[in-house]
C-alpha cells in the first residue's frame, strides 16, 4: 500500500473521526428536537382531544331537544309503535295506520323506547324530523272552535315518540308520514265532544227529502216529541224547566205548542197578545234548549180552517217574520179539519197561508192538516200542494181507536210519495181518554219508525184524562217520577228511552195503591151500561164506550146520540139523565154539562143546537166519575 494511500487512509480516518463527532452532535440535537416535538405533539394532541370532546358536546343539546317529546311527560312516550297506532287508530283511522305500517318496516326492532341521546351517531338524523313532530302541539293545529283538551294532547304527543326511531334507517319516510297524524287527529278527536249536546246542535236545520225528514248532514231524522195541551188552559207547562225535563229525562227532541183557536182560544175571546207571547216564549225556550218546535194553529171544533183564515194569515205572517232565521221552527197551519170539510177546501186555505209564510221564511217546514181530524192523508196524496219545498202533511191517531184502518191510510200516502208527520197521537181513545192500548201503541211506533215518520204525543198537562201525561194531583213542572205520570206518560218515557228520577218510598207505595191507574188493577172494571129512550120522533141513546177504575172512583166514558127521524128540526134541546148515584164530570166535548147529585144535564154546543129533520148528532161525549157502580135510571129529552 503507498504512503499516499496510508496518509489518505489516515485522512480518511481523521475525517472519519471528526465526521463521527459531528454526527453525534447532530444526532443528539435531532433527538432533543424530536423529544421537544414529541412533547409538543403530545401537548398538541391533548389540546386537540380536548377540542374534539368539546365539539362532540355540541350535538348533546340537540338530543336534549329530541328528548323533548318524552320530557313533556306524556305517558305514551313508552308506547310501542303498535300501541301508539292502536291509540291513534281510535281517532285517526286513516292517517295513523299509514304511519304505523311504515314504522315496523323501517325500524325492525319496533322499539321506540330507546332515547335518541343514547347513540350520538343517530342524533343528526333524529334532529331532522323533530321540527315536524313538534308541529302538532295541540295549541297550533287545533282549530279555534275545538279547544285543545286532554283527549287531543296524548294523541298528538304519541307521534313524536314514534318518529325518532324511524329516521335511523329511513329518515325520508318519517317526515312525509309523521305530519299526517297531527293534522288529522285534532279535528277528528273532538267530534264525540260535540255530539250529544242538543238535538238542534247535532242535527241543525231539517229539510224534507222525498217522504222523510233529513238533518243537516242529509241523514234521515225523526222528531219524537210532546205536544202541549191547549195553551189557554195549561200555560204553566210552556216553561224552560219543563222543556228541559222532557229533553233530558224523557228523551224528547221536539215540542209542539197547541194554540187552540176556538174554545176560549185565539179566535174566541182570548187575549191575543198574551197567547202570542206564550207561543214566542215557547219557541225561544225550545231554541235555547236546542229542541225542535212546532207552532200549531189548533183548529178543532171550528172545523173548517177557512173559518178563521184571515186571522191565520195574520198570525203566521207575524210568526214567520219573527222566526225566519231559526233552524228549529215548524209551522202547523191547521190542526184537524173535520165536519166533512174536503181536501180541496183545506188545500186552498193551505196555499194562501203557505204563500205568506214562504214570503218571510223560505226554509221552515210547514205542516198541513188533512180532512177527518187529520186522518185523510191518502186524499192529500192524490192531490198534493205544488210549487213549494218542505211541506208535510199531518196524520193523527189515538191507538185505542185508530188501528190498521188508519195505518193503511198512512201507508198508501207515503207509498204515493207524500211526506207524512204525526204531530199528534195518543195511546188512549180518540176522546183523549179511556183505557190505554199499549199493544196498539207499540204497533204504531214500529210502523212509524219503519217509515221514519216523526211523532209527537198528546198532551203535556196534568188534566184528569188518560192522554194527559202528568197526573192531576202532581203540581211539579219538572223532575216527574213514575208516580207523577199517568200510564201514557210512563209508556212514553220507556218508549223514548228516557230516564226518570227515582221515586221515594212514599211514592212507590202510592203508585202501588193506585194499582195501575186507568184501566183497572185488581178491581173489576165496571160493566158497560146503555139506555135508549124515544121522545116523539127523537131517539136518544146514552152508552158507555169505555169504563175503568181510577184511585177513588169509577170512570164511565159515555157517547150520546140524538136522532131526529121527524119532518121538523128540533132546537135548543136538553138531555137530563138520572143515575142511581151521585155523578160528576170535568171532561165533556161537543156539549155543555152540569150535575146535581144523581142528575146530570147535557146541553148543545153551538154547532149541534139544531138537529135537522132526518138527521142526527153523534159527536157528543163525556167522562163521568162516580164512587159507585152506575145504573142509568131515566133519560128525559126536552126540546123546542
Ligand atoms: C182534547 C183534550 C181535552 C179537551 C178537548 C177540547 O184532550 O182535554 O177538553 O180536546 O176540545 C184531538 C184534538 C185534541 C183533543 C184530542 C182528544 O186535536 O185537541 O184534545 N184529540 O180528544 N184530535 C183527536 C183527539
XYZ file of C-alpha atoms and ligand atoms in Angstrom:
665
model
C 0.000 0.000 0.000
C 1.556 3.573 -0.791
C 2.254 6.294 1.635
C -0.323 8.414 -0.077
C -2.654 5.672 0.385
C -1.653 5.452 4.037
C -1.995 9.224 4.589
C -5.061 9.151 2.602
C -6.289 6.372 4.768
C -5.379 8.407 7.860
C -7.070 11.457 6.421
C -9.966 9.442 5.710
C -9.983 8.008 9.229
C -9.261 11.568 10.661
C -12.034 12.794 8.624
C -13.922 9.793 9.744
C -13.297 10.554 13.423
C -14.134 14.253 13.103
C -17.198 13.245 10.984
C -18.349 10.827 13.713
C -18.224 13.590 16.290
C -20.319 15.962 14.254
C -22.722 13.162 13.536
C -23.085 12.565 17.261
C -23.746 16.261 17.879
C -26.260 16.281 15.057
C -27.921 13.166 16.360
C -28.225 14.484 19.891
C -29.643 17.720 18.500
C -32.093 15.744 16.455
C -33.090 13.611 19.423
C -33.582 16.713 21.537
C -35.730 18.231 18.820
C -37.617 15.017 18.482
C -38.258 14.924 22.208
C -39.408 18.532 22.089
C -41.504 17.685 19.076
C -42.982 14.703 20.869
C -43.729 16.809 23.927
C -45.211 19.479 21.729
C -47.036 16.797 19.788
C -48.457 15.336 22.977
C -49.485 18.758 24.143
C -50.988 19.484 20.782
C -52.800 16.098 20.714
C -54.122 16.693 24.147
C -55.427 20.046 23.113
C -56.989 18.527 20.027
C -58.566 15.778 22.078
C -59.983 18.339 24.393
C -61.317 20.326 21.484
C -62.746 17.214 19.904
C -64.604 16.447 23.093
C -65.988 19.933 23.097
C -67.129 19.504 19.514
C -68.868 16.220 20.403
C -70.636 18.081 23.152
C -72.393 20.338 20.657
C -74.941 17.776 19.450
C -75.866 16.898 23.014
C -78.016 19.959 23.009
C -79.842 18.551 20.059
C -80.617 15.175 21.562
C -81.794 17.087 24.524
C -84.210 18.672 22.156
C -85.051 15.325 20.671
C -85.886 14.115 24.125
C -88.393 16.831 24.495
C -91.354 14.681 23.474
C -90.667 12.473 26.422
C -89.716 15.416 28.545
C -93.250 16.696 28.084
C -94.141 13.850 30.352
C -96.572 12.179 28.007
C -97.129 8.655 29.218
C -97.299 7.488 25.610
C -93.554 8.124 25.347
C -93.015 4.451 26.002
C -95.668 3.128 23.667
C -94.572 0.615 21.104
C -95.485 1.615 17.535
C -98.337 -0.845 17.568
C -99.796 0.530 20.764
C -99.395 4.032 19.525
C -101.022 3.166 16.249
C -103.889 1.468 18.064
C -104.458 4.509 20.215
C -104.310 6.834 17.273
C -106.459 4.419 15.398
C -109.222 5.239 17.822
C -109.462 8.704 16.459
C -107.486 8.810 13.225
C -108.385 5.686 11.389
C -106.994 6.716 8.018
C -103.805 8.633 8.652
C -102.401 6.751 11.578
C -102.332 3.243 10.201
C -100.154 4.510 7.343
C -97.606 5.766 9.808
C -97.878 2.690 11.897
C -97.328 0.421 8.932
C -94.240 2.353 7.982
C -92.721 2.171 11.402
C -92.152 -1.554 11.658
C -90.625 -1.791 8.162
C -88.139 0.986 8.724
C -87.354 0.248 12.357
C -87.116 -3.515 12.531
C -86.684 -3.639 16.282
C -90.015 -1.970 16.565
C -88.806 -0.412 19.760
C -89.123 3.282 20.233
C -88.409 3.377 23.916
C -84.708 3.996 23.148
C -83.778 7.580 23.703
C -82.062 9.248 20.762
C -79.331 10.561 23.060
C -78.027 7.036 23.633
C -76.488 6.721 20.168
C -74.919 10.032 19.221
C -74.449 8.998 15.592
C -78.222 8.831 15.264
C -78.557 12.323 16.552
C -78.206 14.320 13.358
C -80.885 12.314 11.607
C -83.141 12.391 14.653
C -82.947 16.111 14.892
C -84.296 16.482 11.369
C -87.803 15.172 11.848
C -88.161 16.846 15.170
C -89.401 20.145 13.871
C -92.139 18.129 12.183
C -93.051 16.159 15.234
C -93.026 19.283 17.320
C -95.522 20.934 14.965
C -98.561 19.021 16.210
C -98.657 20.816 19.508
C -102.410 20.994 20.108
C -102.292 24.704 20.516
C -101.104 25.094 16.957
C -103.142 22.688 14.912
C -106.400 22.759 16.785
C -108.983 24.997 15.259
C -110.428 27.770 17.419
C -113.784 26.078 17.916
C -112.081 22.949 19.099
C -110.388 23.945 22.302
C -107.467 21.656 22.932
C -108.487 19.174 25.516
C -106.981 16.272 27.312
C -108.058 13.799 24.690
C -106.232 15.702 21.971
C -102.953 16.030 23.759
C -101.992 12.387 24.135
C -102.945 11.554 20.571
C -100.712 14.278 19.280
C -97.778 13.593 21.517
C -97.716 9.923 20.615
C -96.354 10.759 17.212
C -93.064 12.294 18.309
C -92.205 9.255 20.343
C -92.742 7.041 17.336
C -90.894 9.350 14.993
C -87.375 9.305 16.452
C -86.873 5.600 15.861
C -87.903 5.781 12.279
C -85.201 8.045 10.835
C -82.353 5.739 11.848
C -82.880 3.744 8.715
C -85.290 5.709 6.605
C -85.318 9.345 7.550
C -87.207 10.228 4.406
C -90.263 8.199 5.299
C -90.986 9.861 8.574
C -91.183 13.468 7.522
C -93.801 12.627 4.941
C -95.890 10.352 7.122
C -95.431 11.938 10.527
C -97.262 15.207 9.871
C -100.301 13.363 8.611
C -101.282 12.193 12.066
C -101.188 15.506 13.871
C -103.182 17.374 11.272
C -105.920 14.776 11.188
C -106.072 13.971 14.880
C -107.093 17.304 16.342
C -110.040 17.667 14.014
C -111.235 14.094 14.368
C -110.875 13.704 18.123
C -113.320 16.366 19.323
C -116.275 15.043 17.282
C -117.709 12.962 20.134
C -117.441 16.001 22.407
C -119.746 17.995 20.144
C -122.147 15.083 19.621
C -124.886 14.600 22.189
C -125.177 18.261 23.107
C -128.720 19.095 21.958
C -130.883 17.784 19.138
C -130.584 21.019 17.158
C -126.824 21.382 17.776
C -126.338 17.899 16.415
C -128.828 17.914 13.555
C -129.246 21.553 12.571
C -131.811 22.611 10.025
C -134.108 19.828 8.928
C -135.467 19.548 5.420
C -137.970 17.319 3.670
C -136.447 14.862 1.238
C -138.912 12.590 -0.517
C -141.268 11.384 2.211
C -138.760 11.865 5.027
C -137.107 14.487 7.168
C -133.328 14.684 6.825
C -130.890 16.575 9.040
C -128.110 18.996 8.097
C -125.907 16.054 7.098
C -128.583 14.580 4.860
C -129.280 11.768 7.349
C -132.867 10.639 7.972
C -134.194 12.128 11.175
C -137.373 11.729 13.242
C -138.907 14.191 15.636
C -140.008 12.341 18.771
C -141.707 14.857 20.926
C -144.513 16.085 23.081
C -147.442 18.395 22.342
C -148.655 20.830 24.933
C -152.362 20.846 25.815
C -154.329 23.963 24.845
C -152.179 26.962 25.661
C -155.200 28.846 27.040
C -155.749 26.104 29.636
C -152.274 24.896 30.601
C -149.861 27.774 30.023
C -147.749 26.747 33.008
C -146.151 23.908 31.056
C -144.747 26.311 28.457
C -141.689 26.741 30.584
C -137.999 26.164 30.167
C -137.813 23.922 33.209
C -140.414 21.551 31.796
C -138.953 21.591 28.294
C -135.518 20.793 29.699
C -137.017 17.934 31.674
C -138.733 16.404 28.670
C -135.485 16.698 26.716
C -133.115 15.357 29.373
C -135.302 12.988 31.395
C -137.928 11.858 28.904
C -135.718 11.728 25.808
C -137.785 14.014 23.563
C -136.272 16.185 20.835
C -139.288 18.326 19.936
C -142.216 20.166 21.427
C -145.489 21.320 19.851
C -147.273 24.457 21.010
C -151.011 23.796 20.600
C -152.723 27.158 20.310
C -156.473 26.478 20.197
C -158.340 28.916 18.015
C -161.778 28.043 19.434
C -162.957 27.093 22.954
C -161.789 30.321 24.521
C -158.669 30.284 22.360
C -157.054 32.734 19.937
C -160.114 33.446 17.777
C -162.603 33.012 20.582
C -162.098 35.836 23.009
C -158.620 35.094 24.333
C -156.054 37.831 24.874
C -154.283 37.511 21.521
C -151.178 39.370 22.643
C -150.784 37.148 25.694
C -151.231 33.967 23.643
C -148.739 35.145 21.029
C -146.265 35.952 23.773
C -146.701 32.444 25.146
C -146.027 30.989 21.698
C -142.948 33.159 21.262
C -141.688 32.320 24.732
C -142.219 28.650 23.977
C -140.244 28.899 20.735
C -137.452 30.736 22.496
C -137.225 28.216 25.360
C -137.103 25.402 22.844
C -134.439 27.232 20.869
C -132.291 27.855 23.937
C -132.537 24.149 24.742
C -131.813 23.001 21.174
C -135.254 21.438 20.715
C -137.326 21.467 17.538
C -140.628 23.285 17.969
C -143.963 23.270 16.122
C -146.268 26.298 16.195
C -149.725 24.688 15.945
C -152.834 26.618 14.825
C -155.125 24.255 16.704
C -158.464 24.265 14.936
C -160.871 21.628 16.211
C -164.494 22.472 16.943
C -164.022 25.303 14.459
C -163.706 22.507 11.962
C -163.089 24.450 8.726
C -159.720 26.248 8.574
C -161.224 28.791 6.185
C -163.428 29.995 9.038
C -160.596 31.997 10.598
C -158.345 32.231 7.557
C -157.769 35.987 7.865
C -156.587 35.548 11.454
C -154.422 32.610 10.452
C -152.766 34.642 7.699
C -152.031 37.498 10.107
C -150.766 35.161 12.806
C -148.431 33.186 10.556
C -147.195 36.355 8.861
C -146.091 37.630 12.249
C -144.636 34.293 13.384
C -142.686 33.654 10.192
C -141.242 37.179 10.279
C -140.195 36.633 13.858
C -138.695 33.160 13.359
C -137.426 33.246 9.784
C -133.778 32.763 10.767
C -134.473 29.929 13.205
C -133.361 26.438 12.234
C -135.738 24.646 14.559
C -139.199 26.128 13.887
C -142.055 24.284 12.124
C -145.409 25.875 11.232
C -148.524 23.679 11.543
C -151.256 25.663 9.893
C -154.449 23.709 10.756
C -154.574 21.018 13.384
C -157.612 18.947 12.410
C -160.048 19.940 9.682
C -163.243 17.966 10.265
C -167.019 18.218 9.978
C -166.989 16.974 6.415
C -164.527 19.570 5.084
C -162.887 18.182 1.955
C -159.266 18.237 0.911
C -159.822 20.864 -1.780
C -161.013 23.406 0.850
C -158.103 22.600 3.114
C -155.704 22.790 0.188
C -156.886 26.206 -0.929
C -156.559 27.510 2.651
C -153.086 25.987 2.890
C -151.942 27.583 -0.357
C -152.804 31.033 0.957
C -151.133 30.579 4.313
C -148.063 28.873 2.869
C -147.554 31.786 0.466
C -147.436 34.215 3.374
C -145.046 32.089 5.428
C -142.733 31.438 2.470
C -142.547 35.124 1.750
C -140.892 35.634 5.130
C -139.295 32.297 5.908
C -138.121 30.437 2.817
C -136.956 27.342 4.687
C -139.056 26.435 7.749
C -141.052 23.212 7.359
C -144.811 23.798 7.002
C -147.312 21.136 8.095
C -150.793 20.937 6.599
C -153.632 19.159 8.428
C -155.836 16.756 6.464
C -159.614 16.117 6.489
C -161.366 13.954 9.104
C -159.302 15.089 12.104
C -156.086 14.753 10.114
C -156.610 11.191 9.041
C -157.141 11.508 5.284
C -153.539 11.752 4.179
C -154.465 9.429 1.351
C -156.654 12.185 -0.108
C -153.831 14.729 0.118
C -151.504 12.236 -1.557
C -153.763 12.213 -4.607
C -153.573 15.968 -4.960
C -150.602 17.387 -3.056
C -149.706 21.081 -2.856
C -147.300 22.045 -5.634
C -144.672 24.728 -6.014
C -143.122 24.656 -2.557
C -140.384 22.676 -0.811
C -140.509 21.480 2.778
C -144.241 20.863 3.060
C -145.532 17.947 5.145
C -148.999 16.521 5.836
C -150.405 15.670 9.262
C -151.824 12.346 10.323
C -153.225 11.997 13.856
C -154.169 8.796 15.647
C -155.312 7.567 19.038
C -154.200 3.975 19.428
C -157.311 2.957 21.391
C -159.466 3.888 18.396
C -157.338 4.078 15.258
C -155.648 0.915 14.204
C -154.955 -0.844 10.909
C -157.502 1.293 9.067
C -155.555 4.499 9.691
C -152.183 2.806 9.357
C -153.203 1.718 5.906
C -154.038 5.336 5.017
C -150.568 6.322 6.138
C -149.003 3.549 4.107
C -150.958 4.496 0.994
C -149.977 8.154 1.304
C -146.285 7.509 1.963
C -146.051 4.995 -0.823
C -147.595 7.579 -3.121
C -144.715 9.893 -2.118
C -146.415 12.098 0.490
C -144.252 13.293 3.424
C -146.409 12.450 6.463
C -145.840 13.645 10.016
C -147.745 12.617 13.158
C -147.934 15.913 15.026
C -150.446 14.447 17.498
C -151.205 10.961 18.799
C -152.393 9.328 21.970
C -152.355 5.779 23.241
C -155.879 6.019 24.664
C -159.012 6.515 22.575
C -159.891 9.399 20.278
C -161.641 11.324 23.014
C -158.265 11.750 24.690
C -159.499 9.482 27.433
C -160.442 5.896 28.140
C -158.134 2.951 28.607
C -154.661 2.991 27.085
C -153.864 0.397 24.472
C -150.126 -0.171 24.703
C -150.172 -3.086 22.295
C -151.626 -0.944 19.518
C -149.415 1.989 20.523
C -146.317 -0.168 20.152
C -147.553 -1.367 16.765
C -147.880 2.264 15.702
C -144.370 3.122 16.882
C -142.854 0.220 14.970
C -144.842 1.205 11.906
C -143.795 4.863 12.071
C -140.162 4.008 12.761
C -140.167 1.804 9.701
C -141.187 4.752 7.529
C -139.070 7.213 9.553
C -142.216 9.158 10.398
C -141.939 11.732 13.207
C -144.378 11.665 16.144
C -145.434 13.967 18.984
C -147.654 12.748 21.799
C -150.780 14.480 23.158
C -150.546 16.061 25.866
C -148.183 17.846 28.235
C -150.599 18.661 31.043
C -151.972 17.344 34.328
C -155.620 17.203 33.369
C -157.714 14.345 34.661
C -157.732 12.404 31.398
C -155.788 9.446 30.052
C -153.995 11.486 27.390
C -152.527 13.870 29.947
C -149.016 12.679 30.597
C -148.890 14.059 34.124
C -151.252 13.074 36.942
C -153.788 15.617 38.032
C -152.546 15.715 41.606
C -148.969 16.386 40.548
C -148.159 20.073 40.635
C -144.493 19.788 39.629
C -143.067 21.345 36.458
C -140.076 19.011 36.204
C -138.434 16.051 37.908
C -141.509 13.870 37.401
C -141.157 10.371 38.813
C -143.146 7.322 37.717
C -145.618 8.141 40.456
C -146.224 11.562 38.909
C -147.007 10.255 35.425
C -150.118 8.663 34.013
C -149.893 5.406 32.110
C -149.374 7.253 28.825
C -146.546 9.270 30.371
C -144.833 6.195 31.744
C -145.213 4.412 28.426
C -143.776 7.430 26.580
C -140.633 7.712 28.665
C -139.981 3.999 28.304
C -140.569 4.147 24.557
C -138.243 7.158 24.130
C -135.577 5.522 26.292
C -135.661 8.311 28.863
C -134.621 8.085 32.470
C -136.890 9.346 35.237
C -135.645 10.382 38.670
C -136.011 7.677 41.310
C -139.215 7.518 43.324
C -139.268 7.962 47.069
C -140.572 5.027 49.167
C -143.708 7.020 49.783
C -144.229 7.435 46.044
C -143.683 3.738 45.414
C -146.390 2.923 47.946
C -148.737 5.454 46.424
C -148.176 4.022 42.977
C -148.988 0.546 44.275
C -152.148 1.917 45.848
C -153.120 3.418 42.519
C -152.960 -0.117 41.129
C -152.458 0.709 37.513
C -154.437 3.940 37.345
C -156.585 3.950 34.224
C -157.592 0.509 33.231
C -158.217 -1.270 36.435
C -155.678 -3.131 38.567
C -157.328 -5.818 40.696
C -160.651 -4.040 40.965
C -163.167 -5.247 38.395
C -163.806 -2.771 35.604
C -167.404 -1.502 35.779
C -169.816 -3.058 33.301
C -170.888 -1.204 30.183
C -174.239 0.478 30.535
C -176.614 1.864 27.936
C -180.111 3.255 27.672
C -182.271 4.405 24.755
C -185.415 6.484 25.077
C -187.854 7.727 22.486
C -189.395 11.149 22.769
C -191.727 11.787 19.868
C -189.665 11.396 16.695
C -186.404 11.736 18.540
C -184.402 8.753 19.703
C -181.792 9.413 22.401
C -179.126 6.847 23.275
C -176.591 7.170 26.083
C -173.994 4.397 26.033
C -170.568 3.669 27.544
C -167.717 3.486 25.078
C -165.298 2.705 27.891
C -165.182 2.091 31.637
C -162.252 1.907 34.041
C -161.201 2.459 37.649
C -159.276 5.410 38.995
C -157.914 5.556 42.541
C -161.023 6.806 44.279
C -163.759 6.472 41.724
C -165.038 4.677 38.673
C -164.965 6.235 35.250
C -167.624 5.887 32.599
C -166.955 7.334 29.204
C -170.279 7.994 27.512
C -171.312 8.734 23.993
C -174.663 10.389 23.326
C -176.520 10.197 20.056
C -179.700 12.081 19.206
C -181.519 11.035 16.082
C -184.366 13.090 14.681
C -186.495 10.993 12.348
C -189.264 13.578 12.253
C -190.070 16.063 9.485
C -189.237 19.116 11.636
C -185.927 20.294 13.072
C -185.522 20.209 16.864
C -183.809 23.180 18.569
C -182.225 24.118 21.882
C -182.521 20.679 23.326
C -181.611 19.419 26.810
C -180.960 15.847 27.919
C -181.464 15.070 31.624
C -180.079 11.770 32.890
C -180.802 10.373 36.334
C -178.400 7.797 37.761
C -178.595 5.616 40.855
C -175.701 7.509 42.482
C -174.012 10.908 42.502
C -172.002 11.803 39.422
C -169.609 14.491 38.257
C -167.574 15.275 35.143
C -164.873 17.707 34.169
C -164.314 16.287 30.741
C -167.013 16.563 28.111
C -166.999 17.549 24.460
C -169.434 18.874 21.871
C -171.911 19.650 24.665
C -172.430 21.592 27.878
C -172.545 19.722 31.207
C -173.875 20.261 34.694
C -174.641 17.812 37.513
C -176.534 17.963 40.749
C -176.436 14.827 42.848
C -177.648 11.933 40.744
C -178.879 14.086 37.848
C -176.732 15.335 35.021
C -177.884 17.797 32.376
C -176.404 17.970 28.893
C -176.950 20.938 26.588
C -175.821 21.505 22.978
C -172.687 23.151 21.650
C -173.149 25.870 19.018
C -172.896 23.558 16.057
C -175.420 20.942 17.236
C -178.075 23.236 18.699
C -180.317 22.347 15.814
C -180.866 18.782 14.736
C -182.396 18.904 11.312
C -185.267 16.781 10.120
C -183.974 13.299 9.334
C -180.524 13.921 10.769
C -178.615 13.070 13.897
C -175.792 14.239 16.117
C -173.293 11.743 17.489
C -170.163 13.764 18.340
C -171.115 14.294 21.975
C -169.030 12.596 24.620
C -168.124 12.833 28.290
C -166.375 11.078 31.135
C -168.498 10.619 34.213
C -166.990 9.811 37.601
C -168.800 8.086 40.405
C -167.901 6.367 43.658
C -170.462 3.666 42.959
C -171.241 1.301 40.131
C -173.659 3.236 37.974
C -177.053 2.423 36.525
C -178.987 4.775 34.238
C -182.383 5.202 35.903
C -184.002 7.513 33.350
C -183.371 9.849 30.395
C -185.525 12.868 29.609
C -185.327 14.811 26.298
C -186.649 18.366 26.190
C -186.619 20.483 23.009
C -188.337 23.385 21.291
C -158.879 17.285 23.779
C -158.308 17.364 25.172
C -159.389 17.639 26.160
C -160.135 18.902 25.751
C -160.604 18.797 24.311
C -161.179 20.123 23.883
O -157.644 16.176 25.472
O -158.888 17.792 27.436
O -161.250 19.089 26.597
O -159.523 18.477 23.457
O -161.769 20.042 22.672
C -157.803 15.688 19.079
C -157.553 17.126 19.227
C -157.232 17.482 20.645
C -158.095 16.717 21.610
C -157.748 15.249 21.471
C -158.520 14.359 22.414
O -156.575 17.617 18.368
O -157.393 18.848 20.804
O -157.805 17.149 22.904
N -157.951 14.841 20.087
O -159.871 14.456 22.174
N -157.925 15.035 17.960
C -158.208 13.767 18.232
C -158.210 13.617 19.604
